[in-house]
PDB file of C-alpha atoms in Angstrom:
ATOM      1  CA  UNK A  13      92.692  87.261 111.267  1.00 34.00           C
ATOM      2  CA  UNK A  14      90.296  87.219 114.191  1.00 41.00           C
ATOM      3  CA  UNK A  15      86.638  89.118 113.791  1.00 41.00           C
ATOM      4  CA  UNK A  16      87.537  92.118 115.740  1.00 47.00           C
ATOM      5  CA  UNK A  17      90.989  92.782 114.024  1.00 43.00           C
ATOM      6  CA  UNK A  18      89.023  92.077 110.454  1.00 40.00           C
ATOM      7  CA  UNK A  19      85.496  94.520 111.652  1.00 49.00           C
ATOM      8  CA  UNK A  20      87.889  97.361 112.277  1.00 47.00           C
ATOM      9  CA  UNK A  21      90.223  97.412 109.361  1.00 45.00           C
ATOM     10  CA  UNK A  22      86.616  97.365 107.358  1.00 48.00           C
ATOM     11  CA  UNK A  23      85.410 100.107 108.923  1.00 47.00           C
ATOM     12  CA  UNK A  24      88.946 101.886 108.251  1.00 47.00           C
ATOM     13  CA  UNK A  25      88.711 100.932 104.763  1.00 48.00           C
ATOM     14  CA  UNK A  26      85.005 102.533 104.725  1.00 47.00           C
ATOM     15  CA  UNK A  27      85.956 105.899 106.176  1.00 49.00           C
ATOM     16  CA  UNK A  28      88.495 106.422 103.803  1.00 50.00           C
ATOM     17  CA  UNK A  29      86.165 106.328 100.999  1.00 47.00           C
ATOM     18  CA  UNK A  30      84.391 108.983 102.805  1.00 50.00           C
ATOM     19  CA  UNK A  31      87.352 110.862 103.497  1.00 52.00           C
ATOM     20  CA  UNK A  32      87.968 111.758  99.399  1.00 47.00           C
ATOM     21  CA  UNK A  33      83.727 112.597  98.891  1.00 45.00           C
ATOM     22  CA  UNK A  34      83.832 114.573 102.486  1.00 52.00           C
ATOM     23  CA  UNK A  35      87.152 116.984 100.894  1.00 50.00           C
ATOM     24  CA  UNK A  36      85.036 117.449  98.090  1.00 43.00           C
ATOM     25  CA  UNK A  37      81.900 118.531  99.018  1.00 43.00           C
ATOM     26  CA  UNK A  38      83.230 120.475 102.252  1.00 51.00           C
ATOM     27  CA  UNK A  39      85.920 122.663 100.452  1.00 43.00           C
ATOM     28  CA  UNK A  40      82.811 123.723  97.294  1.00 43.00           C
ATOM     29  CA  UNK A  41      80.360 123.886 100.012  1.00 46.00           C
ATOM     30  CA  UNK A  42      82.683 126.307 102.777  1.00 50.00           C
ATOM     31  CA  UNK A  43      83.480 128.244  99.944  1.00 51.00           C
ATOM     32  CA  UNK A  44      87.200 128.047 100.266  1.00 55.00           C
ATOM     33  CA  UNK A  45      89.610 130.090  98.122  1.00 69.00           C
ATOM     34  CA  UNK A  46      91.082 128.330  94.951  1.00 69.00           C
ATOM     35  CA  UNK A  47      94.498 128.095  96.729  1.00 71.00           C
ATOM     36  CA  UNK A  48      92.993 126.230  99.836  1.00 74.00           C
ATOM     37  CA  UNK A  49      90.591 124.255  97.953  1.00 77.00           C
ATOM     38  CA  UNK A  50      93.643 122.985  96.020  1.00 83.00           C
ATOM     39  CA  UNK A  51      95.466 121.873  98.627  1.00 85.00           C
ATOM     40  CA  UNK A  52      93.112 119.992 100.360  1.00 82.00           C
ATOM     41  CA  UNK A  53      92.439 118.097  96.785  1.00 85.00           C
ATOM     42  CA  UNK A  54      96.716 117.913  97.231  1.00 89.00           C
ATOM     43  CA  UNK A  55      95.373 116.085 100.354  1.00 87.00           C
ATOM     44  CA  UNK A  56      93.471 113.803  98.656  1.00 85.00           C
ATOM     45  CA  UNK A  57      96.089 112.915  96.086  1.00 87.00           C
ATOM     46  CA  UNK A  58      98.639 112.226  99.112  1.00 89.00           C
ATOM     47  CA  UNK A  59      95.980 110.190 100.774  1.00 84.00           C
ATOM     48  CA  UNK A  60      95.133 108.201  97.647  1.00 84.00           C
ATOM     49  CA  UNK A  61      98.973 107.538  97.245  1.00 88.00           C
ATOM     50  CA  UNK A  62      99.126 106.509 100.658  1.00 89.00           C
ATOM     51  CA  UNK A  63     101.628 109.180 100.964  1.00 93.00           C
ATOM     52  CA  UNK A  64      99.503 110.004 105.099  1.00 92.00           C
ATOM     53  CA  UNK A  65     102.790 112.029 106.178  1.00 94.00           C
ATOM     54  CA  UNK A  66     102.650 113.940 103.145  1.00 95.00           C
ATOM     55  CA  UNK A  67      98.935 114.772 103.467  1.00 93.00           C
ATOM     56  CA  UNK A  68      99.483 115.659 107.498  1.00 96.00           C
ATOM     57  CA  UNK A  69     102.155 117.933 106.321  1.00 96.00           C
ATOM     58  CA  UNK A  70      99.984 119.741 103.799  1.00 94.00           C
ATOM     59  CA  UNK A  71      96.915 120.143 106.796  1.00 95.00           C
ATOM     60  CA  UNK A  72      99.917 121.420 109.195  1.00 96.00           C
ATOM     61  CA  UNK A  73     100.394 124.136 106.890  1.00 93.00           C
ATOM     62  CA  UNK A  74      96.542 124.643 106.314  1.00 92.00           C
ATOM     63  CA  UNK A  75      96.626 124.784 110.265  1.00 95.00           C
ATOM     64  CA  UNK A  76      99.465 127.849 110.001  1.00 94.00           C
ATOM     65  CA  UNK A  77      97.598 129.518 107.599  1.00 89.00           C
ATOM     66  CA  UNK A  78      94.260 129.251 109.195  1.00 90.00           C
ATOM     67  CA  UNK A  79      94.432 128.363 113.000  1.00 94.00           C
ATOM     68  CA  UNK A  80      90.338 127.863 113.076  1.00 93.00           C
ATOM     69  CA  UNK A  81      89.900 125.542 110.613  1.00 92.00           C
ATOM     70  CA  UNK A  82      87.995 123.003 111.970  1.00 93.00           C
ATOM     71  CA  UNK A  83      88.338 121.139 109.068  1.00 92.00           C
ATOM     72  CA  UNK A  84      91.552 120.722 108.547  1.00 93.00           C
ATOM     73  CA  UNK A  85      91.812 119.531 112.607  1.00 96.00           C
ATOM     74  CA  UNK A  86      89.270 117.379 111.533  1.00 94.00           C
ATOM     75  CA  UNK A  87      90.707 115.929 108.526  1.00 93.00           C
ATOM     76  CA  UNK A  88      94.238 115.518 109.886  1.00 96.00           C
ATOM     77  CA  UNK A  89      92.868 113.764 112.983  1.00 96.00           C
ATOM     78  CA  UNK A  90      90.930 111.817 110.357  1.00 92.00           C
ATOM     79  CA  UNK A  91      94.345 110.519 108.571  1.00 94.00           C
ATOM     80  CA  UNK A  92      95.775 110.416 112.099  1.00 95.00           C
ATOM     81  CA  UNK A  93      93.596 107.152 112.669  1.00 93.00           C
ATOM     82  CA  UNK A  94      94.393 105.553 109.715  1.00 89.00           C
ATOM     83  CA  UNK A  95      98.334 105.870 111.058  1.00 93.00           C
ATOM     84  CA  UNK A  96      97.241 104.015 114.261  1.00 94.00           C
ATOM     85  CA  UNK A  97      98.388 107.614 116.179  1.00 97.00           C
ATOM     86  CA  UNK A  98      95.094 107.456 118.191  1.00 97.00           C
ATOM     87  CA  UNK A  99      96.047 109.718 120.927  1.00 97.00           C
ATOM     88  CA  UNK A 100      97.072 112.643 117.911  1.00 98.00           C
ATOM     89  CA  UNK A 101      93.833 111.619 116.361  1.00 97.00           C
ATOM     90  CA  UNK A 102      91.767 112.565 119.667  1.00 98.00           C
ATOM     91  CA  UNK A 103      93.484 115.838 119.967  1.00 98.00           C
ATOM     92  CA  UNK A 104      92.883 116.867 116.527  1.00 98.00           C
ATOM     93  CA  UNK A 105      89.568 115.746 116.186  1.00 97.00           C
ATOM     94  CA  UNK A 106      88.623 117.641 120.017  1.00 98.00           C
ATOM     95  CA  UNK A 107      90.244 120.950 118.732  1.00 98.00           C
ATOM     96  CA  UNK A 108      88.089 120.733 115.453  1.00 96.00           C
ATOM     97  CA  UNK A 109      85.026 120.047 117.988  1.00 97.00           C
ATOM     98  CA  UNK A 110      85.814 123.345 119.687  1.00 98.00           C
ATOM     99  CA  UNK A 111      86.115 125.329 116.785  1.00 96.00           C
ATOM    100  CA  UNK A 112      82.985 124.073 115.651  1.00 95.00           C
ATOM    101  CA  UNK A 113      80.849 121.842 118.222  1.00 96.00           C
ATOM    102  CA  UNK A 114      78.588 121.063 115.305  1.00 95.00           C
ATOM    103  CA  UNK A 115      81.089 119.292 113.122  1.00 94.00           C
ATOM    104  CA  UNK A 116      79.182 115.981 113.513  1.00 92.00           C
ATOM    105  CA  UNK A 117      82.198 114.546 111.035  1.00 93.00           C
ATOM    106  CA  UNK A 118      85.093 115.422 113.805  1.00 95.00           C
ATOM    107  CA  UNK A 119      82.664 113.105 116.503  1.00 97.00           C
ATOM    108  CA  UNK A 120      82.714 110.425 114.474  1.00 95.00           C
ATOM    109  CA  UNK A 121      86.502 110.413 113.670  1.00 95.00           C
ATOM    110  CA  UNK A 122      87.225 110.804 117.590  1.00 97.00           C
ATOM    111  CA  UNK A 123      84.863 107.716 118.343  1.00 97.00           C
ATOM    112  CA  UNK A 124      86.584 105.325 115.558  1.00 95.00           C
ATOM    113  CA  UNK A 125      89.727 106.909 117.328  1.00 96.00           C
ATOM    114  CA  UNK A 126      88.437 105.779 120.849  1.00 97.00           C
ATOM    115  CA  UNK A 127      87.166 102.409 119.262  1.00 96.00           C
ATOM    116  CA  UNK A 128      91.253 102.005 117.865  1.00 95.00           C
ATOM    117  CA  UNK A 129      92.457 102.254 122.001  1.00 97.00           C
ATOM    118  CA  UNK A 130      89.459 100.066 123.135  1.00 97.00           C
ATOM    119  CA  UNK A 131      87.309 103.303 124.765  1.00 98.00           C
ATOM    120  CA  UNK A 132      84.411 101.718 123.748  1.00 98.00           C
ATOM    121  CA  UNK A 133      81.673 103.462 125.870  1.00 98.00           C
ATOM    122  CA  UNK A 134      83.585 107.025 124.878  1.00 98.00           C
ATOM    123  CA  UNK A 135      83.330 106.401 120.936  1.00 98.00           C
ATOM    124  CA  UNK A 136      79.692 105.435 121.837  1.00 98.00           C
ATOM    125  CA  UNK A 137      79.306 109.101 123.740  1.00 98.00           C
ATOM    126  CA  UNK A 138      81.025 110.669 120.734  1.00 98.00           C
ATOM    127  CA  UNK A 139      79.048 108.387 117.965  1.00 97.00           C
ATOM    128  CA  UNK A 140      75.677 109.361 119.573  1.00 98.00           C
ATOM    129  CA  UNK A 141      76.731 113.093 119.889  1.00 98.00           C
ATOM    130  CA  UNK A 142      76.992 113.189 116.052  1.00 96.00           C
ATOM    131  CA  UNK A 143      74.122 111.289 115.373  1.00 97.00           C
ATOM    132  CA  UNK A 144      72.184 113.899 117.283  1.00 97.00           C
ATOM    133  CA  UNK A 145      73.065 116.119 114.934  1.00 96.00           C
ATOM    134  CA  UNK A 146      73.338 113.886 111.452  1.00 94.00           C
ATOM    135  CA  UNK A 147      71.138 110.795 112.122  1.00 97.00           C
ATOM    136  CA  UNK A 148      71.617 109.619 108.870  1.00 96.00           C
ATOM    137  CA  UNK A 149      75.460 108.457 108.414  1.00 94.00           C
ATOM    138  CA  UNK A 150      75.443 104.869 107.553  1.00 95.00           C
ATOM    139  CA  UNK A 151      79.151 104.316 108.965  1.00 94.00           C
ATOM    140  CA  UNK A 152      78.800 106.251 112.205  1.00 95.00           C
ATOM    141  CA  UNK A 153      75.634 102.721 113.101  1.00 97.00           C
ATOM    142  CA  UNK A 154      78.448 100.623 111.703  1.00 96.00           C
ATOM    143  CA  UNK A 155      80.724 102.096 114.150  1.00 96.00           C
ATOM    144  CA  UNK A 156      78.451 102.366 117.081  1.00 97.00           C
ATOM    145  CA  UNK A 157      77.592  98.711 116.008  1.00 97.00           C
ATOM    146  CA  UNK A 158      80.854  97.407 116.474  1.00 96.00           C
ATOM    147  CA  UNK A 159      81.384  99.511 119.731  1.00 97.00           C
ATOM    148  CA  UNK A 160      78.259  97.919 121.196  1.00 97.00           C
ATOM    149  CA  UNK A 161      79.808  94.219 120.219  1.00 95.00           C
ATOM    150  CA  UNK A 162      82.951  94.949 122.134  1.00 95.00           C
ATOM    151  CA  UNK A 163      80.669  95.933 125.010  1.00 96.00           C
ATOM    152  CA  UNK A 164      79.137  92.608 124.508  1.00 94.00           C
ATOM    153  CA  UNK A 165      75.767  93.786 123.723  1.00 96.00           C
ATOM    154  CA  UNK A 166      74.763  91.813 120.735  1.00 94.00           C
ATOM    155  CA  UNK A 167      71.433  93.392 120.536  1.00 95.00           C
ATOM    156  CA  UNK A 168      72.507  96.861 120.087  1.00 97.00           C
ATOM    157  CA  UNK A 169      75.145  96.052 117.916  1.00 96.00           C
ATOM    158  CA  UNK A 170      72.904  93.885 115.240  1.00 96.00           C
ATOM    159  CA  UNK A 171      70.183  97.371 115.649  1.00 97.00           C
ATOM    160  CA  UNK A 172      72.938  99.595 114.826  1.00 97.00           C
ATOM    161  CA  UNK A 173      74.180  97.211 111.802  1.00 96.00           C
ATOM    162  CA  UNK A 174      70.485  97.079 110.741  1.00 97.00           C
ATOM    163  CA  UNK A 175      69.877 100.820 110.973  1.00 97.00           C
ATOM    164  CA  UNK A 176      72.966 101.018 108.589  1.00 96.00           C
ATOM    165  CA  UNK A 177      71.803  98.512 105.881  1.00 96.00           C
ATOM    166  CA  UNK A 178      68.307 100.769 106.300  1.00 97.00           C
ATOM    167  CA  UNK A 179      70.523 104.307 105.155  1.00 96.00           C
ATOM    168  CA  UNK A 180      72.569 102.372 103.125  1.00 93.00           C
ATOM    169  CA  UNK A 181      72.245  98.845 101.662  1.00 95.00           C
ATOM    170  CA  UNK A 182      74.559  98.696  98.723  1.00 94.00           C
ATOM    171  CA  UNK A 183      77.370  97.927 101.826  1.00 90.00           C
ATOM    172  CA  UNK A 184      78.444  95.202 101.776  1.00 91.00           C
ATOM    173  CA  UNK A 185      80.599  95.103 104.988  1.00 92.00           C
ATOM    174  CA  UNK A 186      77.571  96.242 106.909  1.00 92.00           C
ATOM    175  CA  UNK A 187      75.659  93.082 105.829  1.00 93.00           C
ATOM    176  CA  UNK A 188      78.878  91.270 107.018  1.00 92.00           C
ATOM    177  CA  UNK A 189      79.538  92.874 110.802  1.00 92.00           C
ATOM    178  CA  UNK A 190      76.062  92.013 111.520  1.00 94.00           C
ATOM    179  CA  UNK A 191      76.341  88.261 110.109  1.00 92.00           C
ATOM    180  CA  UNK A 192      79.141  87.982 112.437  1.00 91.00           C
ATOM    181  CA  UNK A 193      77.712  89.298 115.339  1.00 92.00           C
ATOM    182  CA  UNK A 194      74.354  87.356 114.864  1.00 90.00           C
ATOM    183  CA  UNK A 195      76.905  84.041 114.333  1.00 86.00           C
ATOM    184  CA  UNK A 196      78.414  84.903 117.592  1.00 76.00           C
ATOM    185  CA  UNK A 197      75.215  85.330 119.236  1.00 62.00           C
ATOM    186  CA  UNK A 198      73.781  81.555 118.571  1.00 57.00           C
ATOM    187  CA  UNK A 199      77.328  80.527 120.126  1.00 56.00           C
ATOM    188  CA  UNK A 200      76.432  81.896 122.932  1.00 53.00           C
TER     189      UNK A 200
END
C-alpha cells in the first residue's frame, strides 16, 4: 500500500472516531428532542455496524423533518466520505455551511472530501476556514498536514503534523504521517 493511499485511510479511520463523540456531545449540547436525539444515536449504531446506507437513510429523514439542520447535512456529508461519494459529500457538507457558516465541523468534512478528489489547495481553504474558528482540532493539522504533502511542501506538512502531536499526543498516526513525510524529505 503506497504512503498516500495508507495517510488517508488513517485519517478516515480517525474521523470516524470523532464522528460517534461529535453525535454525542452535539445532540445534549443543541438540546434536541428525545425523538431526534435518538435517532441520531440510531446513526451511530448504523455507523458502528457499518450499516453507512442505513445511517444516510436515517439523516434523509432527519433532513424531511428538519430542512435546517445543519447537522444532519453535516453528518451525512460526513458518512458520505467514508462511502468514497465525494462530490455528495461536498454538497452536504456546503448546505450545512450555509445553514450555519460557523459549523467549523462541516469545513473540515468538505476539506477531507476535497483531499479524497485530489483538491488539495481547496481542503486547505476549507481546513484553514475552520481553524479560524476552532484552532484547536488535532485532526483538522493532520489533515491540512497531509494536504500540504500532496502540494509537496514538506515543511508545512511536518508544522501541521507537529501542531497536532502539540493538541494531541496520545495519536499515534500523527507521530506516523510526520515520520513519513520527514523520511521522504531526506530522499529528496
Amino acid at each position: 500500500m503506497n504512503y498516500k493511499k495508507h495517510n488517508l485511510t488513517s485519517k478516515i479511520t480517525t474521523m470516524r472516531k470523532v464522528l460517534f463523540l461529535l453525535v454525542f456531545f452535539s445532540t445534549a449540547s443543541l438540546g434536541m428532542s428525545q425523538i431526534v436525539s435518538e435517532r441520531y444515536k440510531l446513526v451511530v449504531e448504523k455507523c458502528d455496524m457499518q450499516d453507512y446506507k442505513g445511517a444516510i437513510a436515517i439523516l434523509d429523514d432527519l433532513i424531511k423533518m428538519n430542512a435546517t439542520d445543519a447537522f444532519a447535512y453535516g453528518l451525512r456529508g460526513r458518512i458520505k466520505t467514508d462511502l468514497n461519494d465525494y462530490k455528495g459529500s461536498i454538497e452536504d457538507v456546503t448546505k450545512a455551511l450555509e445553514i450555519d457558516p460557523n459549523y467549523e465541523k462541516a469545513y473540515f468534512i468538505r476539506g477531507s472530501a476535497k483531499i479524497g478528489i485530489e483538491d488539495f489547495s481547496g481542503a486547505i481553504v476549507d481546513i484553514n476556514k475552520g481553524l479560524a474558528i476552532n484552532p484547536y482540532d488535532a485532526i483538522a493539522y493532520s489533515l491540512r498536514g497531509f494536504a500540504k504533502f500532496n502540494l509537496k511542501d514538506n515543511a508545512g506538512a511536518i508544522s501541521d503534523y507537529d501542531k497536532a502531536i502539540e493538541i494531541d499526543p496520545g495519536e499515534a498516526d500523527f507521530y506516523g504521517s510526520r515520520g513519513n513525510v520527514k523520511g521522504l524529505k531526506l530522499n529528496d
